[in-house]
PDB file of C-alpha atoms and ligand atoms in Angstrom:
ATOM      1  CA  UNK A   1       0.000   0.000   0.000  1.00  0.00           C
ATOM      2  CA  UNK A   2       1.244   3.442  -0.899  1.00  0.00           C
ATOM      3  CA  UNK A   3       0.391   6.270   1.475  1.00  0.00           C
ATOM      4  CA  UNK A   4       0.636  10.036   1.049  1.00  0.00           C
ATOM      5  CA  UNK A   5       0.141  12.022   4.237  1.00  0.00           C
ATOM      6  CA  UNK A   6      -1.132  15.567   3.763  1.00  0.00           C
ATOM      7  CA  UNK A   7      -1.305  18.096   6.599  1.00  0.00           C
ATOM      8  CA  UNK A   8      -4.311  20.419   6.369  1.00  0.00           C
ATOM      9  CA  UNK A   9      -5.986  23.210   8.262  1.00  0.00           C
ATOM     10  CA  UNK A  10      -5.484  25.017  11.561  1.00  0.00           C
ATOM     11  CA  UNK A  11      -5.913  21.957  13.830  1.00  0.00           C
ATOM     12  CA  UNK A  12      -2.953  19.898  12.559  1.00  0.00           C
ATOM     13  CA  UNK A  13      -5.223  17.412  10.811  1.00  0.00           C
ATOM     14  CA  UNK A  14      -3.921  14.740   8.467  1.00  0.00           C
ATOM     15  CA  UNK A  15      -5.653  13.683   5.272  1.00  0.00           C
ATOM     16  CA  UNK A  16      -4.318  10.564   3.542  1.00  0.00           C
ATOM     17  CA  UNK A  17      -4.220   9.225   0.032  1.00  0.00           C
ATOM     18  CA  UNK A  18      -3.850   5.427  -0.032  1.00  0.00           C
ATOM     19  CA  UNK A  19      -3.501   3.318  -3.146  1.00  0.00           C
ATOM     20  CA  UNK A  20      -2.405  -0.127  -4.274  1.00  0.00           C
ATOM     21  CA  UNK A  21      -0.089   1.036  -7.003  1.00  0.00           C
ATOM     22  CA  UNK A  22      -1.436  -0.747 -10.044  1.00  0.00           C
ATOM     23  CA  UNK A  23      -3.847   1.877 -11.264  1.00  0.00           C
ATOM     24  CA  UNK A  24      -4.907   5.422 -10.525  1.00  0.00           C
ATOM     25  CA  UNK A  25      -7.655   4.580  -8.014  1.00  0.00           C
ATOM     26  CA  UNK A  26      -7.050   5.790  -4.486  1.00  0.00           C
ATOM     27  CA  UNK A  27      -8.854   6.151  -1.181  1.00  0.00           C
ATOM     28  CA  UNK A  28      -9.042   9.689   0.180  1.00  0.00           C
ATOM     29  CA  UNK A  29      -9.102   9.311   3.945  1.00  0.00           C
ATOM     30  CA  UNK A  30     -10.478  12.239   5.994  1.00  0.00           C
ATOM     31  CA  UNK A  31     -10.509  14.968   3.326  1.00  0.00           C
ATOM     32  CA  UNK A  32     -10.475  18.119   5.411  1.00  0.00           C
ATOM     33  CA  UNK A  33     -10.059  21.894   5.298  1.00  0.00           C
ATOM     34  CA  UNK A  34      -8.259  22.246   1.951  1.00  0.00           C
ATOM     35  CA  UNK A  35      -9.963  20.320  -0.839  1.00  0.00           C
ATOM     36  CA  UNK A  36      -8.049  22.037  -3.634  1.00  0.00           C
ATOM     37  CA  UNK A  37      -4.686  21.379  -1.978  1.00  0.00           C
ATOM     38  CA  UNK A  38      -5.529  17.703  -1.459  1.00  0.00           C
ATOM     39  CA  UNK A  39      -6.712  17.346  -5.044  1.00  0.00           C
ATOM     40  CA  UNK A  40      -3.513  18.980  -6.291  1.00  0.00           C
ATOM     41  CA  UNK A  41      -1.421  16.381  -4.440  1.00  0.00           C
ATOM     42  CA  UNK A  42      -3.640  13.622  -5.784  1.00  0.00           C
ATOM     43  CA  UNK A  43      -3.359  14.748  -9.394  1.00  0.00           C
ATOM     44  CA  UNK A  44       0.410  15.231  -9.076  1.00  0.00           C
ATOM     45  CA  UNK A  45       0.648  11.537  -8.139  1.00  0.00           C
ATOM     46  CA  UNK A  46      -1.463  10.531 -11.145  1.00  0.00           C
ATOM     47  CA  UNK A  47      -4.296   9.343  -8.889  1.00  0.00           C
ATOM     48  CA  UNK A  48      -8.052   9.624  -8.974  1.00  0.00           C
ATOM     49  CA  UNK A  49     -10.417   9.309  -6.011  1.00  0.00           C
ATOM     50  CA  UNK A  50     -12.274   5.985  -5.967  1.00  0.00           C
ATOM     51  CA  UNK A  51     -13.625   6.212  -2.418  1.00  0.00           C
ATOM     52  CA  UNK A  52     -13.723   8.731   0.412  1.00  0.00           C
ATOM     53  CA  UNK A  53     -13.125   7.110   3.779  1.00  0.00           C
ATOM     54  CA  UNK A  54     -14.088   8.960   6.966  1.00  0.00           C
ATOM     55  CA  UNK A  55     -12.615   7.855  10.299  1.00  0.00           C
ATOM     56  CA  UNK A  56     -15.427   9.651  12.157  1.00  0.00           C
ATOM     57  CA  UNK A  57     -17.910  12.456  11.778  1.00  0.00           C
ATOM     58  CA  UNK A  58     -16.146  15.402  13.429  1.00  0.00           C
ATOM     59  CA  UNK A  59     -16.062  18.431  11.111  1.00  0.00           C
ATOM     60  CA  UNK A  60     -12.300  18.898  11.249  1.00  0.00           C
ATOM     61  CA  UNK A  61     -11.934  15.486   9.535  1.00  0.00           C
ATOM     62  CA  UNK A  62     -14.730  15.657   6.970  1.00  0.00           C
ATOM     63  CA  UNK A  63     -15.145  19.303   6.051  1.00  0.00           C
ATOM     64  CA  UNK A  64     -13.677  18.880   2.564  1.00  0.00           C
ATOM     65  CA  UNK A  65     -15.630  15.686   1.787  1.00  0.00           C
ATOM     66  CA  UNK A  66     -18.457  17.651   0.168  1.00  0.00           C
ATOM     67  CA  UNK A  67     -15.869  19.428  -1.984  1.00  0.00           C
ATOM     68  CA  UNK A  68     -14.849  16.064  -3.475  1.00  0.00           C
ATOM     69  CA  UNK A  69     -18.402  14.692  -3.740  1.00  0.00           C
ATOM     70  CA  UNK A  70     -19.454  17.771  -5.721  1.00  0.00           C
ATOM     71  CA  UNK A  71     -16.604  17.372  -8.185  1.00  0.00           C
ATOM     72  CA  UNK A  72     -16.511  13.602  -8.652  1.00  0.00           C
ATOM     73  CA  UNK A  73     -19.766  12.068  -9.845  1.00  0.00           C
ATOM     74  CA  UNK A  74     -20.602   8.724  -8.272  1.00  0.00           C
ATOM     75  CA  UNK A  75     -17.975   9.050  -5.563  1.00  0.00           C
ATOM     76  CA  UNK A  76     -19.135   7.818  -2.143  1.00  0.00           C
ATOM     77  CA  UNK A  77     -18.002   8.581   1.400  1.00  0.00           C
ATOM     78  CA  UNK A  78     -17.668   5.598   3.738  1.00  0.00           C
ATOM     79  CA  UNK A  79     -18.800   6.449   7.277  1.00  0.00           C
ATOM     80  CA  UNK A  80     -20.053   4.362  10.179  1.00  0.00           C
ATOM     81  CA  UNK A  81     -23.782   5.116  10.557  1.00  0.00           C
ATOM     82  CA  UNK A  82     -23.374   5.898  14.268  1.00  0.00           C
ATOM     83  CA  UNK A  83     -21.692   9.162  13.180  1.00  0.00           C
ATOM     84  CA  UNK A  84     -24.184  10.062  10.425  1.00  0.00           C
ATOM     85  CA  UNK A  85     -25.754  12.732  12.630  1.00  0.00           C
ATOM     86  CA  UNK A  86     -22.470  14.679  12.555  1.00  0.00           C
ATOM     87  CA  UNK A  87     -22.281  14.676   8.766  1.00  0.00           C
ATOM     88  CA  UNK A  88     -25.156  17.046   8.129  1.00  0.00           C
ATOM     89  CA  UNK A  89     -23.325  18.902   5.377  1.00  0.00           C
ATOM     90  CA  UNK A  90     -22.968  15.734   3.296  1.00  0.00           C
ATOM     91  CA  UNK A  91     -25.583  14.416   0.892  1.00  0.00           C
ATOM     92  CA  UNK A  92     -26.917  11.343   2.730  1.00  0.00           C
ATOM     93  CA  UNK A  93     -27.384   9.501  -0.577  1.00  0.00           C
ATOM     94  CA  UNK A  94     -23.613   9.642  -1.091  1.00  0.00           C
ATOM     95  CA  UNK A  95     -22.759   8.025   2.253  1.00  0.00           C
ATOM     96  CA  UNK A  96     -21.631   4.391   2.249  1.00  0.00           C
ATOM     97  CA  UNK A  97     -22.451   2.829   5.627  1.00  0.00           C
ATOM     98  CA  UNK A  98     -19.680   0.639   6.986  1.00  0.00           C
ATOM     99  CA  UNK A  99     -19.601  -2.054   9.661  1.00  0.00           C
ATOM    100  CA  UNK A 100     -16.902  -3.752  11.673  1.00  0.00           C
ATOM    101  CA  UNK A 101     -15.034  -6.417   9.723  1.00  0.00           C
ATOM    102  CA  UNK A 102     -16.114  -5.259   6.257  1.00  0.00           C
ATOM    103  CA  UNK A 103     -13.592  -4.776   3.474  1.00  0.00           C
ATOM    104  CA  UNK A 104     -13.710  -1.523   1.520  1.00  0.00           C
ATOM    105  CA  UNK A 105     -12.248  -1.346  -1.963  1.00  0.00           C
ATOM    106  CA  UNK A 106     -10.539   1.554  -3.708  1.00  0.00           C
ATOM    107  CA  UNK A 107      -9.385   0.023  -6.960  1.00  0.00           C
ATOM    108  CA  UNK A 108      -7.094  -2.875  -6.013  1.00  0.00           C
ATOM    109  CA  UNK A 109      -6.627  -1.584  -2.463  1.00  0.00           C
ATOM    110  CA  UNK A 110      -8.593  -3.308   0.277  1.00  0.00           C
ATOM    111  CA  UNK A 111      -9.148  -1.605   3.639  1.00  0.00           C
ATOM    112  CA  UNK A 112     -10.623  -3.594   6.503  1.00  0.00           C
ATOM    113  CA  UNK A 113     -13.022  -1.692   8.752  1.00  0.00           C
ATOM    114  CA  UNK A 114     -12.235  -1.919  12.472  1.00  0.00           C
ATOM    115  CA  UNK A 115     -14.988  -0.245  14.495  1.00  0.00           C
ATOM    116  CA  UNK A 116     -13.125   1.637  17.230  1.00  0.00           C
ATOM    117  CA  UNK A 117     -15.770   3.665  19.106  1.00  0.00           C
ATOM    118  CA  UNK A 118     -14.945   5.781  22.135  1.00  0.00           C
ATOM    119  CA  UNK A 119     -13.934   9.158  20.719  1.00  0.00           C
ATOM    120  CA  UNK A 120     -17.246   9.092  18.832  1.00  0.00           C
ATOM    121  CA  UNK A 121     -19.802   6.257  18.528  1.00  0.00           C
ATOM    122  CA  UNK A 122     -18.964   5.704  14.861  1.00  0.00           C
ATOM    123  CA  UNK A 123     -15.180   6.061  14.987  1.00  0.00           C
ATOM    124  CA  UNK A 124     -13.464   3.481  12.814  1.00  0.00           C
ATOM    125  CA  UNK A 125      -9.899   2.559  12.008  1.00  0.00           C
ATOM    126  CA  UNK A 126      -9.043   1.231   8.564  1.00  0.00           C
ATOM    127  CA  UNK A 127      -6.449  -1.498   8.125  1.00  0.00           C
ATOM    128  CA  UNK A 128      -4.606  -1.835   4.835  1.00  0.00           C
ATOM    129  CA  UNK A 129      -1.587  -3.999   4.046  1.00  0.00           C
ATOM    130  CA  UNK A 130       0.924  -3.186   6.776  1.00  0.00           C
ATOM    131  CA  UNK A 131      -0.698  -0.021   8.076  1.00  0.00           C
ATOM    132  CA  UNK A 132      -3.746   1.268   9.904  1.00  0.00           C
ATOM    133  CA  UNK A 133      -5.421   4.679   9.755  1.00  0.00           C
ATOM    134  CA  UNK A 134      -6.582   5.482  13.280  1.00  0.00           C
ATOM    135  CA  UNK A 135      -8.319   8.876  13.027  1.00  0.00           C
ATOM    136  CA  UNK A 136      -8.838  10.341  16.492  1.00  0.00           C
ATOM    137  CA  UNK A 137      -8.638   6.992  18.282  1.00  0.00           C
ATOM    138  CA  UNK A 138      -4.856   6.657  18.483  1.00  0.00           C
ATOM    139  CA  UNK A 139      -2.158   9.309  18.060  1.00  0.00           C
ATOM    140  CA  UNK A 140       1.586   9.153  18.660  1.00  0.00           C
ATOM    141  CA  UNK A 141       1.729   8.717  22.440  1.00  0.00           C
ATOM    142  CA  UNK A 142      -1.796  10.042  22.861  1.00  0.00           C
ATOM    143  CA  UNK A 143      -5.414   9.144  22.290  1.00  0.00           C
ATOM    144  CA  UNK A 144      -8.471  11.087  21.172  1.00  0.00           C
ATOM    145  CA  UNK A 145     -10.634  12.967  23.648  1.00  0.00           C
ATOM    146  CA  UNK A 146     -13.233  10.974  25.508  1.00  0.00           C
ATOM    147  CA  UNK A 147     -14.985  13.912  27.180  1.00  0.00           C
ATOM    148  CA  UNK A 148     -16.923  15.207  24.169  1.00  0.00           C
ATOM    149  CA  UNK A 149     -20.607  14.517  23.407  1.00  0.00           C
ATOM    150  CA  UNK A 150     -21.006  10.919  22.254  1.00  0.00           C
ATOM    151  CA  UNK A 151     -17.647   9.868  23.653  1.00  0.00           C
ATOM    152  CA  UNK A 152     -17.355   6.783  25.848  1.00  0.00           C
ATOM    153  CA  UNK A 153     -14.136   6.097  27.787  1.00  0.00           C
ATOM    154  CA  UNK A 154     -14.828   2.380  28.280  1.00  0.00           C
ATOM    155  CA  UNK A 155     -15.487   1.937  24.560  1.00  0.00           C
ATOM    156  CA  UNK A 156     -12.208   3.778  23.895  1.00  0.00           C
ATOM    157  CA  UNK A 157     -10.401   1.359  26.213  1.00  0.00           C
ATOM    158  CA  UNK A 158     -11.801  -1.628  24.339  1.00  0.00           C
ATOM    159  CA  UNK A 159     -10.954  -0.019  20.985  1.00  0.00           C
ATOM    160  CA  UNK A 160      -7.340   0.568  22.053  1.00  0.00           C
ATOM    161  CA  UNK A 161      -7.080  -3.093  22.999  1.00  0.00           C
ATOM    162  CA  UNK A 162      -8.352  -4.011  19.521  1.00  0.00           C
ATOM    163  CA  UNK A 163      -5.646  -1.861  17.912  1.00  0.00           C
ATOM    164  CA  UNK A 164      -2.977  -3.202  20.277  1.00  0.00           C
ATOM    165  CA  UNK A 165      -3.821  -6.707  19.061  1.00  0.00           C
ATOM    166  CA  UNK A 166      -2.748  -5.878  15.493  1.00  0.00           C
ATOM    167  CA  UNK A 167       0.665  -7.154  14.313  1.00  0.00           C
ATOM    168  CA  UNK A 168       3.323  -5.092  16.093  1.00  0.00           C
ATOM    169  CA  UNK A 169       5.019  -3.939  12.911  1.00  0.00           C
ATOM    170  CA  UNK A 170       1.767  -2.353  11.672  1.00  0.00           C
ATOM    171  CA  UNK A 171       2.411   1.298  10.814  1.00  0.00           C
ATOM    172  CA  UNK A 172       0.003   3.752  12.466  1.00  0.00           C
ATOM    173  CA  UNK A 173      -1.212   6.793  10.537  1.00  0.00           C
ATOM    174  CA  UNK A 174      -3.007   9.114  12.992  1.00  0.00           C
ATOM    175  CA  UNK A 175      -5.623  11.792  12.354  1.00  0.00           C
ATOM    176  CA  UNK A 176      -3.632  14.678  13.820  1.00  0.00           C
ATOM    177  CA  UNK A 177       0.036  15.693  14.002  1.00  0.00           C
ATOM    178  CA  UNK A 178       0.216  15.442  17.792  1.00  0.00           C
ATOM    179  CA  UNK A 179       3.741  14.447  18.963  1.00  0.00           C
ATOM    180  CA  UNK A 180       4.654  13.247  15.512  1.00  0.00           C
ATOM    181  CA  UNK A 181       3.269  12.084  12.223  1.00  0.00           C
ATOM    182  CA  UNK A 182       3.503   8.283  12.334  1.00  0.00           C
ATOM    183  CA  UNK A 183       4.369   5.394  14.614  1.00  0.00           C
ATOM    184  CA  UNK A 184       3.888   1.636  14.929  1.00  0.00           C
ATOM    185  CA  UNK A 185       1.700  -0.571  17.084  1.00  0.00           C
ATOM    186  CA  UNK A 186       4.905  -1.875  18.713  1.00  0.00           C
ATOM    187  CA  UNK A 187       6.051   1.641  19.694  1.00  0.00           C
ATOM    188  CA  UNK A 188       2.639   2.520  21.083  1.00  0.00           C
ATOM    189  CA  UNK A 189       2.460  -0.663  23.169  1.00  0.00           C
ATOM    190  CA  UNK A 190       5.849   0.297  24.596  1.00  0.00           C
ATOM    191  CA  UNK A 191       5.383   4.031  25.067  1.00  0.00           C
ATOM    192  CA  UNK A 192       1.695   5.044  25.004  1.00  0.00           C
ATOM    193  CA  UNK A 193       0.547   5.232  28.617  1.00  0.00           C
ATOM    194  CA  UNK A 194      -3.122   4.913  27.625  1.00  0.00           C
ATOM    195  CA  UNK A 195      -2.558   1.602  25.846  1.00  0.00           C
ATOM    196  CA  UNK A 196      -0.626   0.329  28.840  1.00  0.00           C
ATOM    197  CA  UNK A 197      -3.429   1.365  31.203  1.00  0.00           C
ATOM    198  CA  UNK A 198      -6.114  -0.015  28.873  1.00  0.00           C
ATOM    199  CA  UNK A 199      -4.566  -3.443  29.311  1.00  0.00           C
ATOM    200  CA  UNK A 200      -4.539  -3.068  33.099  1.00  0.00           C
ATOM    201  CA  UNK A 201      -8.256  -2.444  33.461  1.00  0.00           C
ATOM    202  CA  UNK A 202     -11.048   0.073  33.433  1.00  0.00           C
ATOM    203  CA  UNK A 203     -10.375   2.071  36.586  1.00  0.00           C
ATOM    204  CA  UNK A 204      -6.717   2.790  35.853  1.00  0.00           C
ATOM    205  CA  UNK A 205      -7.548   3.805  32.311  1.00  0.00           C
ATOM    206  CA  UNK A 206     -10.496   6.011  33.247  1.00  0.00           C
ATOM    207  CA  UNK A 207      -8.576   8.021  35.812  1.00  0.00           C
ATOM    208  CA  UNK A 208      -5.900   8.808  33.215  1.00  0.00           C
ATOM    209  CA  UNK A 209      -8.162   9.400  30.233  1.00  0.00           C
ATOM    210  CA  UNK A 210     -10.666  11.762  31.848  1.00  0.00           C
TER     211      UNK A 210
HETATM  212 FE1  FE2 B 301     -12.450  13.974  16.395  1.00  0.00          FE
END
């Protein structure tokens, strides 16, 4: 899997282009803030958007999705239905509901949906060959907020355990540039205090996360 990380907007968000490499089709993961800039990167790589993939419904991750949907006929945006209520600016008929365990396709690239609620009810991570896109569930040494409406710290704990169970050499591509731009599951199991506490149990995790 090829991955292009693109920083966008005032909140240090990351958008990603992911593609298999044997054709122009790519997934555009969390198109945000700067649609024209993201499209410019995409075209420079000889790519075309085959699927928009949204890690969750918060505006700072999806606020350029409509920009792409307006310009690319037939393009859909994959989003877990539990976050549909946050995606009011998007045409509902263009949303592709996803569920845990499903495989999404963008050309030859397959991305497995891992439902990782906690930051929001519909937060998902997307696992491609050798790498996972974690949105606001897992950052470098940090995790997403669990004190916002719809957040659930115990669900976040369970979701972190799901991610920690991935192969240790899996590359992590987070949704924000907090403490760095990329890491691995191995490094997070060693150094991310929240993953360590998640494994120890609910009380220890909750007192740190809230
Ligand atoms: Fe978020």
